[in-house]
Amino acid sequence: MWRHARGVCLLVLTLALVSAGCGPGTVTAGDLTFQQRSDAIDAVEAHAASLPGGDHAATLASVAAYMRSRPEFAESGVSEEYGCTWARFVDGRILVFRDDPPPTAGESIVGDRGCTGTLRTGQPVGKARVLQCLSGYVDATPWLRDWLRSAGYDVSADLENPTVERLRSVQGQDGVFFISTHGGGGVAERGQGPLFCLMTTTPVTDENDRRYESDLKDHSLMILDCLGTPTTRVRRYAITAKFVRDHMRFGPNSLVYVDACYSNDREFREACFDAGASLYAGWTGAVLDWVSARAALFMFDRMLGANATTASEVPPQRPFDYARAYSDLVTRGWHRNPTGIMPSAAEASCGRDLIVNPTVPTLVFTPGPTGDCGALAPSIEFAKVDELPDDAPPGTSHLTVFGQFGDDPGEGQRSVTLDGTSLRVLSWTPCEVTCEIPATGPGFSGNVQLAHRGHRSNVVPLTSWWVRVHYALDYFDGACTDEFDLLIHLRFDVHGYRREPADQRWRYPLAQFDHYESGLSVGQDSSGTWSASGQWSETWPVTGGDNPEYATRYHQYAGGGNLAFGPPTVGGSYVAGTAQLRFDTGTHSSGVVVEPPRTLYIRLRLSAGATGKTDTVSMSTGPGSITEPSPLSGLSDVEMDLIIDDNYHIQAGRALAVPSLGESAGVVQWLESVPTNAPDAATARVRLP
């Protein structure tokens, strides 16, 4: 990568082929010692350091000419593929030189550290290995490790040092493989293109040369001489595509992200696919360190839902798949080196249809032929509750979460929690997961979170309200009253979520989705009380004439009791209802004209009835009284719109209700209700424009 100082990058490749010298002062093939080659490399570096700089092409040409003038080299040239100069020693090894242009000041997007765009919904299986081969440059790896650990990945500290042996130990246990290092290439044989390689942290020594002699001869390893820091030169071994094919294996659905110049090399990328990678990310050319670090931080932040960069949205975002995250990266122009060129319309609309400009180094994500890697963490869009599912055990309801979850990893590898309590999973598909939840009591509401092989999703709040509803029907000029006092338990997901990263048009789990069109029952622990009271009389003449005699019948209504949740039944006492979360305009049944006109509300339909009301009848003309049953004027599917304000309180309101006996309309009133587990600053909603 381009780094913070104009640097020299040298690469040595040991070849099976031995060439005869063709430069002045030719040295006989095979008679170079390790020290002679080291001295020659030192001389090339010294020559490059003596050049004025500023003209990259002129520097490469001068270095190539200098190489040809030395007796240790048999051939040299300039590689257009990797922007470097190469030369072949007389004993067959290859030296590659890269001149890095001066650095460009960059911007930081990282704050304080803290712990459907694609059909691919699969998630990596295995550990996360985050490797850094360089020091003194802009380094994204500390944050990436923190974010991956927070999402539930096993990021072991003993895997952070990318030596040759550590890379050889990559044998299917890694679901996320990230490496930040130098990339380069050298021509192995005359007439062939250069081989791409990645630097490790294993130093070049006489002992290691003997240890890796066979790897050097078959081109699995190269020797890279470059700036390990902005001011310090290092010589290390570098792996090639052959090393990956022969010695490395990646886990199922794995992401391989190579943060290095020219790392989108086709042969190296295909080798990673052959080793099991499902998704590969790499750069098409030389890239500035801060540019590549910014891109890596942004992509991992969006794919993990870390919300830890200065580019974070408010409220925070859920995890997104790589295609949606990459589309946002392209829209910002952060997928390429700064050139003043804005992304094309095709790039901005969909990262998967990226048109790569070969003259501009660009980060490219390429899906492989195996696996289904599309995301790094499960992502919940919204949740809904079915309070009365068919064939559910008594005292249970169903919770369904919608989003991106990957294939079912199987029992023991998955979990869904509500308010910290694990739920029994009933079904799992890549986009929907249904669980059994308590119908009443603890765990009625709380935060919902899902985990897939230990990788944790975003948190979605399930909010609940106890709504006090009062219904009264007065009759006989107010002398008698039938009353219901109901306590209705409701729960809904009312947090706002984005369909796309940085989308400012918020979505809610509302009736626009088919699965919210069906009526949802109120909570099974809803209850109430009823009462009947009052007296009235009726009088009529019993004799004729000028002074008739009158008789009076007196009625005394009485009764009361409890109402339990249950279906409407003839001759029973019950409270029942349905509730739907809606987002509508205009005047609601509460009689309130909404300003602004778009408001979130719950449409509640209630029914209630009871038996036990009595009518005690007595006559003025005779002794005694008779007590007999009397019908109670109950509620029959009365409709109420409960408006939810910006603090998630249900506002007080009233509505007219036609009683079950057909008398004149009564009045239903409800009090303001304070929510339990309302969305907080991390999940708050805002109004749609």
XYZ file of C-alpha atoms in Angstrom:
689
model
C 0.000 0.000 0.000
C 0.987 3.576 -0.321
C 2.107 4.648 3.105
C 3.048 7.850 4.910
C 6.509 8.257 3.310
C 7.883 7.712 -0.164
C 9.087 4.150 0.179
C 10.927 1.358 -1.503
C 9.347 -2.053 -1.947
C 11.629 -4.886 -3.009
C 10.597 -8.450 -3.684
C 12.773 -11.505 -4.166
C 11.378 -14.713 -5.664
C 13.440 -17.875 -5.714
C 13.027 -19.730 -9.011
C 13.612 -23.244 -10.120
C 14.792 -21.721 -13.409
C 18.413 -20.432 -13.420
C 19.237 -17.809 -16.060
C 22.545 -16.794 -17.486
C 23.625 -13.192 -16.994
C 23.171 -10.602 -19.716
C 24.316 -7.378 -18.029
C 27.746 -5.886 -17.746
C 30.127 -7.704 -15.456
C 28.075 -10.895 -15.651
C 28.346 -13.235 -12.694
C 28.224 -16.956 -13.363
C 24.822 -18.485 -12.612
C 24.614 -20.096 -9.222
C 27.626 -18.465 -7.575
C 25.737 -15.743 -5.644
C 25.766 -16.032 -1.881
C 23.051 -14.848 0.467
C 25.271 -11.879 1.407
C 25.881 -10.930 -2.245
C 22.165 -10.776 -2.920
C 21.610 -8.706 0.230
C 24.366 -6.276 -0.793
C 22.809 -5.923 -4.241
C 19.413 -5.125 -2.728
C 21.027 -2.552 -0.430
C 22.654 -0.918 -3.471
C 19.337 -0.727 -5.340
C 17.696 0.892 -2.311
C 20.546 3.392 -2.027
C 20.212 4.298 -5.714
C 16.447 4.804 -5.340
C 16.968 6.966 -2.259
C 19.389 9.189 -4.204
C 16.794 10.048 -6.859
C 14.944 13.373 -6.573
C 11.493 11.761 -6.613
C 8.266 13.357 -7.754
C 8.183 11.457 -11.055
C 7.084 7.883 -10.413
C 7.676 6.627 -13.976
C 11.137 8.226 -14.149
C 12.112 6.645 -10.839
C 11.082 3.173 -12.005
C 12.956 3.574 -15.285
C 16.106 4.750 -13.499
C 16.000 1.844 -11.058
C 15.542 -0.640 -13.923
C 18.552 0.813 -15.733
C 20.641 0.669 -12.571
C 19.716 -2.985 -12.061
C 20.870 -3.790 -15.591
C 24.214 -2.162 -14.831
C 25.007 -4.476 -11.948
C 26.635 -7.881 -12.467
C 24.308 -9.649 -10.001
C 21.276 -9.226 -12.296
C 20.598 -11.021 -15.558
C 17.473 -9.153 -16.694
C 15.242 -6.265 -15.577
C 12.132 -4.356 -16.609
C 9.105 -2.322 -15.526
C 5.838 -4.116 -14.581
C 2.760 -2.198 -15.659
C 0.446 -4.558 -13.698
C 1.792 -3.600 -10.280
C 3.508 -0.260 -10.930
C 6.937 -1.608 -10.043
C 10.360 -2.522 -11.452
C 11.680 -6.090 -11.409
C 14.987 -7.801 -12.034
C 16.162 -11.408 -12.102
C 19.329 -12.416 -10.302
C 21.752 -14.628 -12.178
C 20.867 -17.442 -9.797
C 17.149 -17.192 -10.715
C 15.708 -15.171 -7.842
C 13.494 -12.184 -8.639
C 13.756 -8.693 -7.160
C 10.774 -6.333 -7.302
C 11.029 -2.596 -6.606
C 8.051 -0.294 -6.018
C 8.305 3.459 -5.599
C 5.494 4.874 -3.471
C 4.324 8.454 -4.167
C 4.180 10.980 -1.326
C 1.292 10.522 1.120
C -1.943 12.480 0.976
C -3.407 13.784 4.223
C -6.571 11.907 5.083
C -9.515 12.054 7.418
C -10.410 9.813 10.317
C -13.830 8.213 10.559
C -13.292 6.399 13.851
C -14.593 7.801 17.102
C -13.586 6.647 20.567
C -13.017 2.916 20.612
C -15.533 0.885 22.500
C -16.279 -2.350 23.260
C -32.169 -7.774 0.908
C -29.834 -5.978 -1.533
C -28.489 -9.466 -2.138
C -29.853 -12.968 -2.027
C -26.878 -13.904 0.136
C -27.937 -14.013 3.778
C -25.362 -16.505 5.068
C -22.956 -15.634 7.859
C -19.386 -16.794 8.439
C -18.778 -19.934 10.439
C -15.740 -19.846 12.705
C -13.358 -17.431 14.357
C -12.241 -14.006 13.171
C -8.569 -13.509 12.369
C -7.551 -9.834 12.056
C -3.916 -9.459 11.014
C -1.597 -6.455 10.722
C 1.855 -6.748 9.179
C 2.774 -3.067 9.353
C 3.283 -0.435 12.024
C 3.301 3.337 11.984
C 0.557 3.568 9.358
C -3.175 4.194 9.709
C -4.324 0.983 11.359
C -7.944 -0.194 11.378
C -7.316 -3.547 13.045
C -7.753 -2.559 16.748
C -11.264 -1.314 16.047
C -12.136 -4.255 13.834
C -11.130 -6.663 16.604
C -13.222 -4.761 19.164
C -16.290 -4.690 16.924
C -16.030 -8.354 15.990
C -15.679 -9.349 19.656
C -18.710 -7.221 20.548
C -20.683 -9.026 17.848
C -19.782 -12.390 19.388
C -16.779 -13.466 17.312
C -13.851 -15.288 18.850
C -10.904 -13.030 18.025
C -7.935 -14.665 19.720
C -4.928 -12.502 20.465
C -2.550 -15.347 19.624
C -3.767 -15.270 16.015
C -2.825 -11.639 15.398
C 0.808 -12.187 14.301
C 0.706 -13.293 10.632
C 3.852 -15.392 10.365
C 4.270 -17.990 7.645
C 3.537 -20.741 10.153
C 0.452 -18.983 11.511
C -0.905 -18.600 7.986
C -0.129 -22.243 7.316
C -2.274 -23.048 10.376
C -5.386 -21.504 8.779
C -7.240 -24.777 8.317
C -10.962 -24.039 8.173
C -11.400 -22.415 11.583
C -11.619 -18.849 10.265
C -14.963 -17.361 9.244
C -13.539 -13.843 8.903
C -9.978 -13.415 7.616
C -8.677 -9.839 7.431
C -5.065 -8.906 6.697
C -3.490 -5.480 6.272
C -0.111 -5.667 4.603
C 1.946 -4.883 1.511
C 1.157 -6.467 -1.831
C 3.462 -6.789 -4.816
C 4.458 -8.985 -7.688
C 7.418 -10.366 -9.588
C 7.979 -12.034 -12.970
C 8.854 -15.658 -12.328
C 9.824 -16.657 -15.839
C 10.523 -14.790 -19.074
C 7.358 -14.205 -21.060
C 5.044 -14.709 -18.084
C 3.153 -12.121 -16.055
C 4.109 -11.265 -12.483
C 2.975 -13.318 -9.508
C 1.112 -11.454 -6.759
C 2.203 -11.880 -3.154
C 1.346 -10.681 0.377
C 3.940 -9.882 3.005
C 4.022 -11.839 6.288
C 5.837 -10.976 9.530
C 8.380 -13.794 9.212
C 11.867 -12.234 8.787
C 14.292 -13.340 6.091
C 17.272 -15.123 7.635
C 19.772 -17.780 6.579
C 17.999 -20.277 8.810
C 14.543 -19.452 7.413
C 15.897 -19.542 3.866
C 16.931 -23.128 4.447
C 13.654 -23.903 6.263
C 11.500 -22.605 3.407
C 13.779 -23.615 0.524
C 11.144 -25.808 -1.147
C 8.438 -23.110 -0.756
C 10.766 -20.540 -2.304
C 11.651 -22.797 -5.202
C 8.047 -23.680 -6.111
C 6.986 -20.017 -5.785
C 4.751 -20.548 -2.724
C 6.865 -17.889 -0.995
C 8.700 -14.779 -2.138
C 11.066 -12.478 -0.300
C 9.754 -8.945 0.106
C 12.015 -6.050 1.003
C 9.989 -2.947 1.811
C 9.085 -0.323 4.378
C 7.549 -2.068 7.371
C 7.090 1.358 8.983
C 7.182 4.796 7.346
C 10.921 4.993 8.058
C 12.186 1.441 8.586
C 12.979 -1.165 5.935
C 12.200 -4.827 6.611
C 12.772 -8.063 4.680
C 10.079 -10.655 5.072
C 8.611 -13.645 3.341
C 5.448 -13.171 1.283
C 2.822 -15.744 0.343
C 1.512 -16.330 -3.184
C -1.610 -17.923 -4.664
C 0.173 -21.285 -4.643
C 0.778 -21.029 -0.900
C -2.943 -20.350 -0.344
C -3.990 -23.329 -2.477
C -1.472 -25.712 -0.930
C -1.520 -24.677 2.732
C -4.660 -22.683 3.686
C -8.354 -23.460 4.163
C -11.110 -21.016 5.138
C -14.318 -21.771 7.039
C -17.813 -22.124 5.555
C -19.366 -18.859 4.336
C -16.074 -17.105 5.071
C -15.131 -13.534 4.237
C -11.544 -12.962 3.106
C -10.677 -9.248 3.130
C -7.164 -8.424 1.877
C -6.312 -4.822 2.745
C -3.302 -4.422 0.454
C -2.342 -2.805 -2.822
C -3.309 -4.832 -5.916
C -5.007 -7.444 -3.703
C -7.860 -7.931 -6.184
C -5.378 -9.960 -8.214
C -7.419 -12.571 -10.067
C -5.099 -15.517 -9.448
C -4.811 -14.791 -5.721
C -8.563 -14.234 -5.406
C -9.330 -17.518 -7.189
C -6.862 -19.301 -4.916
C -8.808 -18.018 -1.901
C -12.025 -19.303 -3.458
C -10.369 -22.673 -4.048
C -9.412 -22.653 -0.352
C -13.066 -22.198 0.635
C -13.636 -18.425 0.764
C -17.227 -17.413 0.041
C -16.701 -13.655 -0.336
C -13.466 -11.847 -1.239
C -12.578 -8.150 -0.951
C -9.473 -6.557 -2.429
C -8.084 -3.449 -4.120
C -7.511 -3.130 -7.870
C -4.368 -0.982 -7.502
C -2.105 0.939 -5.147
C -4.061 2.627 -2.363
C -3.264 5.131 0.362
C -3.235 3.710 3.874
C -5.880 6.068 5.237
C -8.134 5.404 2.234
C -7.992 1.634 2.664
C -8.393 1.916 6.452
C -11.413 4.185 6.050
C -13.053 1.730 3.656
C -12.402 -1.239 5.951
C -13.710 0.584 9.024
C -16.821 1.712 7.184
C -17.630 -1.717 5.739
C -17.132 -3.601 9.012
C -19.015 -0.916 10.963
C -22.023 -1.227 8.651
C -21.865 -5.029 8.372
C -21.618 -5.497 12.163
C -23.887 -2.625 13.220
C -21.059 -1.281 15.396
C -22.073 2.378 14.951
C -18.637 3.484 16.160
C -17.364 5.689 13.322
C -17.809 9.404 12.806
C -19.900 8.421 9.770
C -22.476 6.809 12.064
C -26.148 7.603 11.585
C -28.582 8.798 14.241
C -30.340 6.726 15.423
C -27.780 3.928 15.075
C -28.085 1.421 12.248
C -28.691 -2.305 12.336
C -26.176 -4.631 10.612
C -26.450 -4.681 6.820
C -25.327 -7.204 4.236
C -22.205 -6.442 2.219
C -24.104 -5.337 -0.918
C -26.113 -2.668 0.920
C -23.084 -1.521 2.918
C -20.942 -1.370 -0.213
C -23.602 0.633 -2.047
C -23.408 3.242 0.744
C -19.593 3.205 0.522
C -19.806 3.845 -3.235
C -22.330 6.649 -2.765
C -19.826 8.402 -0.509
C -16.979 7.797 -2.977
C -14.974 5.968 -0.320
C -14.485 2.813 -2.386
C -11.607 4.338 -4.376
C -8.564 6.549 -4.068
C -9.327 10.293 -4.113
C -9.372 11.355 -7.760
C -12.170 13.901 -7.922
C -14.290 11.354 -9.806
C -17.731 10.726 -8.352
C -19.223 7.219 -8.512
C -21.199 6.387 -11.616
C -24.964 5.974 -11.464
C -24.537 2.214 -11.751
C -22.118 2.188 -8.835
C -24.322 4.363 -6.629
C -27.449 2.316 -7.323
C -26.024 -1.102 -6.558
C -22.560 -2.083 -5.388
C -22.925 -5.535 -6.885
C -22.988 -4.005 -10.399
C -19.754 -2.090 -9.861
C -18.084 -0.885 -13.046
C -14.403 -0.827 -12.140
C -12.380 1.999 -13.655
C -9.006 0.347 -14.293
C -7.178 3.656 -13.886
C -8.583 4.299 -10.384
C -7.668 1.885 -7.549
C -10.984 0.545 -6.285
C -12.151 -1.757 -3.510
C -14.098 -4.663 -5.013
C -16.213 -7.347 -3.315
C -16.470 -10.588 -5.286
C -18.790 -13.446 -4.268
C -17.246 -16.877 -4.700
C -18.765 -20.016 -6.190
C -19.299 -21.705 -2.819
C -21.080 -20.679 0.349
C -23.579 -17.917 0.910
C -21.642 -15.213 2.773
C -23.540 -11.946 2.650
C -23.458 -10.604 6.203
C -21.288 -10.641 9.303
C -24.095 -10.555 11.876
C -27.815 -11.335 12.001
C -29.956 -8.253 11.493
C -33.459 -7.674 12.888
C -35.656 -5.277 10.955
C -38.744 -5.569 13.160
C -40.763 -7.969 15.274
C -44.430 -8.804 15.730
C -46.461 -10.790 18.238
C -49.350 -13.151 17.611
C -51.087 -13.241 20.970
C -53.444 -16.114 20.092
C -51.709 -18.432 17.623
C -53.456 -21.589 16.502
C -52.607 -24.764 18.400
C -50.295 -22.962 20.845
C -49.955 -24.421 24.368
C -51.971 -22.568 27.011
C -50.266 -19.459 28.336
C -48.048 -18.971 25.263
C -47.925 -16.634 22.295
C -45.679 -16.351 19.247
C -42.993 -13.780 18.437
C -41.785 -13.500 14.834
C -38.730 -11.435 13.940
C -38.061 -10.328 10.368
C -34.703 -9.474 8.841
C -31.601 -11.326 7.658
C -30.541 -14.332 9.714
C -28.915 -16.893 7.433
C -29.797 -20.564 7.287
C -30.852 -22.372 10.446
C -27.598 -23.362 12.200
C -29.456 -25.921 14.301
C -30.310 -26.237 17.950
C -27.412 -25.280 20.182
C -26.031 -22.895 17.542
C -28.863 -20.368 17.633
C -30.701 -18.325 20.219
C -33.412 -15.703 20.533
C -33.866 -13.836 23.800
C -36.622 -11.586 25.109
C -35.764 -9.482 28.131
C -32.701 -11.679 28.625
C -34.654 -14.951 28.671
C -34.017 -17.592 26.013
C -37.016 -18.475 23.859
C -37.954 -21.763 22.230
C -37.411 -21.461 18.469
C -40.327 -22.869 16.494
C -39.094 -22.131 12.974
C -36.067 -20.507 11.339
C -35.704 -19.286 7.757
C -33.152 -16.804 6.353
C -35.692 -13.969 6.672
C -38.121 -15.009 9.458
C -37.679 -16.610 12.859
C -40.664 -17.553 15.040
C -40.416 -18.304 18.760
C -42.680 -19.169 21.661
C -43.053 -16.410 24.257
C -45.015 -16.040 27.493
C -48.563 -14.838 27.014
C -48.551 -13.185 30.444
C -46.277 -12.295 33.316
C -42.514 -11.680 33.224
C -41.095 -11.486 29.734
C -44.223 -9.896 28.270
C -42.030 -7.142 26.841
C -38.325 -6.322 26.699
C -35.400 -6.262 24.303
C -35.302 -8.852 21.542
C -31.934 -10.140 20.301
C -30.976 -13.033 18.064
C -27.684 -14.919 17.801
C -26.427 -17.137 14.981
C -23.471 -19.329 15.979
C -22.737 -16.826 18.745
C -22.813 -13.792 16.436
C -25.234 -11.301 17.928
C -27.820 -9.167 16.151
C -28.941 -5.655 16.892
C -31.382 -5.167 19.777
C -35.026 -4.407 19.026
C -37.358 -3.240 21.835
C -40.750 -4.878 22.280
C -42.883 -2.243 24.010
C -45.993 -2.831 26.114
C -48.780 -0.727 27.625
C -51.512 -1.270 30.201
C -54.477 0.721 28.852
C -57.368 1.573 31.210
C -60.642 1.708 29.306
C -63.939 2.888 30.842
C -67.321 2.337 29.217
C -70.590 3.606 30.644
C -74.095 3.466 29.267
C -76.651 5.632 31.071
C -80.330 5.044 30.517
C -83.657 6.138 31.934
C -82.399 9.721 31.935
C -79.268 8.778 33.801
C -81.034 6.997 36.612
C -79.376 3.670 35.718
C -75.895 2.813 34.514
C -74.094 -0.223 33.119
C -70.319 0.206 33.449
C -67.165 -1.626 32.369
C -63.670 -0.873 33.638
C -61.163 -2.755 31.488
C -57.417 -3.176 31.788
C -56.061 -4.025 28.337
C -52.506 -5.266 27.849
C -50.887 -4.466 24.481
C -47.418 -5.045 23.065
C -45.869 -3.974 19.774
C -42.531 -3.238 18.176
C -42.743 0.510 17.520
C -39.091 1.286 16.837
C -38.054 2.768 13.502
C -35.718 0.919 11.166
C -34.017 1.484 7.826
C -34.399 -0.639 4.733
C -31.046 0.673 3.452
C -27.981 2.208 5.163
C -28.293 5.964 5.722
C -31.922 5.836 4.556
C -33.755 8.777 6.091
C -37.199 7.416 5.191
C -37.924 5.405 8.280
C -39.939 2.223 8.180
C -42.191 0.807 10.853
C -43.668 -2.688 11.261
C -47.064 -1.558 10.046
C -50.012 -2.575 7.915
C -48.056 -1.902 4.720
C -46.673 -5.410 5.250
C -49.064 -8.303 4.568
C -48.178 -10.075 7.772
C -49.489 -7.113 9.752
C -52.860 -7.014 8.027
C -54.287 -9.797 10.179
C -55.941 -8.826 13.434
C -53.825 -9.430 16.503
C -55.380 -10.252 19.830
C -54.916 -8.143 22.913
C -52.837 -9.627 25.706
C -54.228 -12.746 27.329
C -53.858 -11.156 30.762
C -56.289 -8.387 29.838
C -59.113 -8.205 32.367
C -61.820 -5.989 33.769
C -64.767 -5.482 36.049
C -68.408 -4.652 35.428
C -71.205 -3.169 37.494
C -74.868 -2.298 37.159
C -76.693 0.175 39.383
C -79.659 2.511 39.580
C -83.381 2.405 39.922
C -86.336 3.548 37.924
C -90.087 3.255 38.082
C -93.073 3.148 35.802
C -96.606 4.214 36.762
C -99.969 3.571 35.072
C -103.671 3.990 36.013
C -105.505 0.958 37.324
C -109.014 2.580 37.595
C -110.933 5.058 35.490
C -112.974 8.083 36.270
C -112.110 11.521 37.444
C -109.982 10.224 40.296
C -108.197 7.145 38.967
C -105.967 5.008 41.109
C -102.385 4.386 40.000
C -99.988 1.520 40.353
C -96.215 1.890 40.313
C -93.601 -0.726 39.477
C -90.147 -0.153 40.910
C -86.936 -1.545 39.319
C -83.664 -1.833 41.212
C -80.661 -2.848 39.061
C -77.659 -4.395 40.741
C -74.741 -6.634 40.055
C -71.056 -6.686 39.365
C -68.058 -8.913 38.983
C -64.815 -9.682 37.255
C -64.104 -10.151 33.566
C -61.427 -12.485 32.289
C -59.800 -12.672 28.870
C -61.617 -15.034 26.565
C -63.696 -15.294 23.408
C -67.167 -13.710 23.307
C -69.675 -16.284 24.562
C -73.402 -16.287 25.111
C -74.136 -16.335 28.794
C -70.534 -15.770 29.833
C -68.369 -13.020 31.270
C -65.484 -12.028 29.023
C -63.236 -9.333 27.574
C -61.742 -9.843 24.133
C -60.320 -7.768 21.323
C -57.942 -7.305 18.442
C -55.199 -4.747 17.929
C -53.335 -3.563 14.849
C -50.386 -1.204 14.594
C -51.113 1.376 11.927
C -49.616 4.443 10.330
C -52.275 6.620 8.810
C -53.479 10.114 7.962
C -56.512 12.209 8.713
C -59.135 12.061 11.452
C -59.232 9.012 13.695
C -62.104 7.435 15.558
C -60.811 9.223 18.645
C -62.130 12.410 17.048
C -58.670 13.977 16.973
C -57.425 15.605 13.758
C -53.745 14.693 13.622
C -51.165 17.413 12.975
C -48.854 16.643 11.260
C -51.125 14.192 9.465
C -48.869 11.106 9.655
C -49.097 9.399 13.023
C -48.413 6.023 14.553
C -51.393 4.503 16.358
C -52.983 1.255 17.495
C -56.452 0.381 16.233
C -58.124 -1.453 19.092
C -61.432 -3.286 18.789
C -62.949 -4.479 22.073
C -65.865 -6.649 23.083
C -67.014 -7.283 26.644
C -70.019 -8.900 28.240
C -71.208 -10.456 31.478
C -74.040 -12.256 33.172
C -75.318 -11.699 36.687
C -77.092 -8.378 36.423
C -80.363 -8.471 38.385
C -83.552 -6.488 38.328
C -85.473 -6.428 41.643
C -89.074 -5.522 40.946
C -91.639 -4.363 43.503
C -95.173 -3.009 43.182
C -96.869 -0.179 45.027
C -100.063 -2.191 45.172
C -98.717 -5.218 46.855
C -96.185 -6.488 49.344
C -92.850 -8.125 48.487
C -90.611 -8.070 45.463
C -89.270 -10.337 42.751
C -85.645 -10.519 41.651
C -84.907 -11.767 38.137
C -82.007 -11.728 35.673
C -81.629 -8.695 33.457
C -79.529 -8.289 30.313
C -76.349 -6.231 30.600
C -75.572 -3.688 27.927
C -72.051 -4.800 26.917
C -69.514 -3.768 24.300
C -69.653 -5.246 20.829
C -66.535 -4.724 18.682
C -66.136 -1.062 19.626
C -63.345 0.607 17.634
C -60.765 2.934 19.196
C -57.640 4.535 17.731
C -54.932 4.848 20.385
C -52.517 7.512 19.215
C -48.848 7.044 20.172
C -46.982 10.289 20.750
C -43.266 10.983 20.284
C -42.573 9.731 23.827
C -44.366 6.462 23.030
C -47.186 7.320 25.428
C -50.679 6.322 24.366
C -52.668 9.532 24.503
C -55.977 9.724 26.357
C -59.058 9.686 24.132
C -62.691 8.792 23.726
C -64.989 7.190 21.179
C -68.683 6.431 20.761
C -69.794 2.834 21.145
C -72.998 1.152 20.085
C -73.997 -1.143 22.975
C -74.792 -4.795 22.419
C -78.498 -4.367 23.241
C -78.996 -1.693 20.636
C -79.706 1.264 22.929
C -78.383 4.717 22.190
C -74.606 5.007 21.895
C -72.472 5.018 24.995
C -69.053 6.574 25.481
C -65.740 4.737 25.696
C -62.860 6.613 27.290
C -59.254 5.612 27.884
C -56.555 7.167 29.985
C -53.016 8.056 28.986
C -50.762 5.007 29.179
C -47.028 5.078 29.893
C -45.022 2.491 27.942
C -42.792 -0.238 29.321
C -39.517 -0.759 27.435
C -40.061 2.056 24.954
C -37.429 2.660 22.263
C -34.466 4.602 23.589
C -31.926 6.828 21.869
C -30.464 3.797 20.092
C -33.788 2.713 18.580
C -35.909 5.880 18.524
C -38.134 6.629 15.582
C -38.551 9.920 13.754
C -41.404 11.175 11.652
C -41.450 10.458 7.959
C -41.028 13.564 5.786
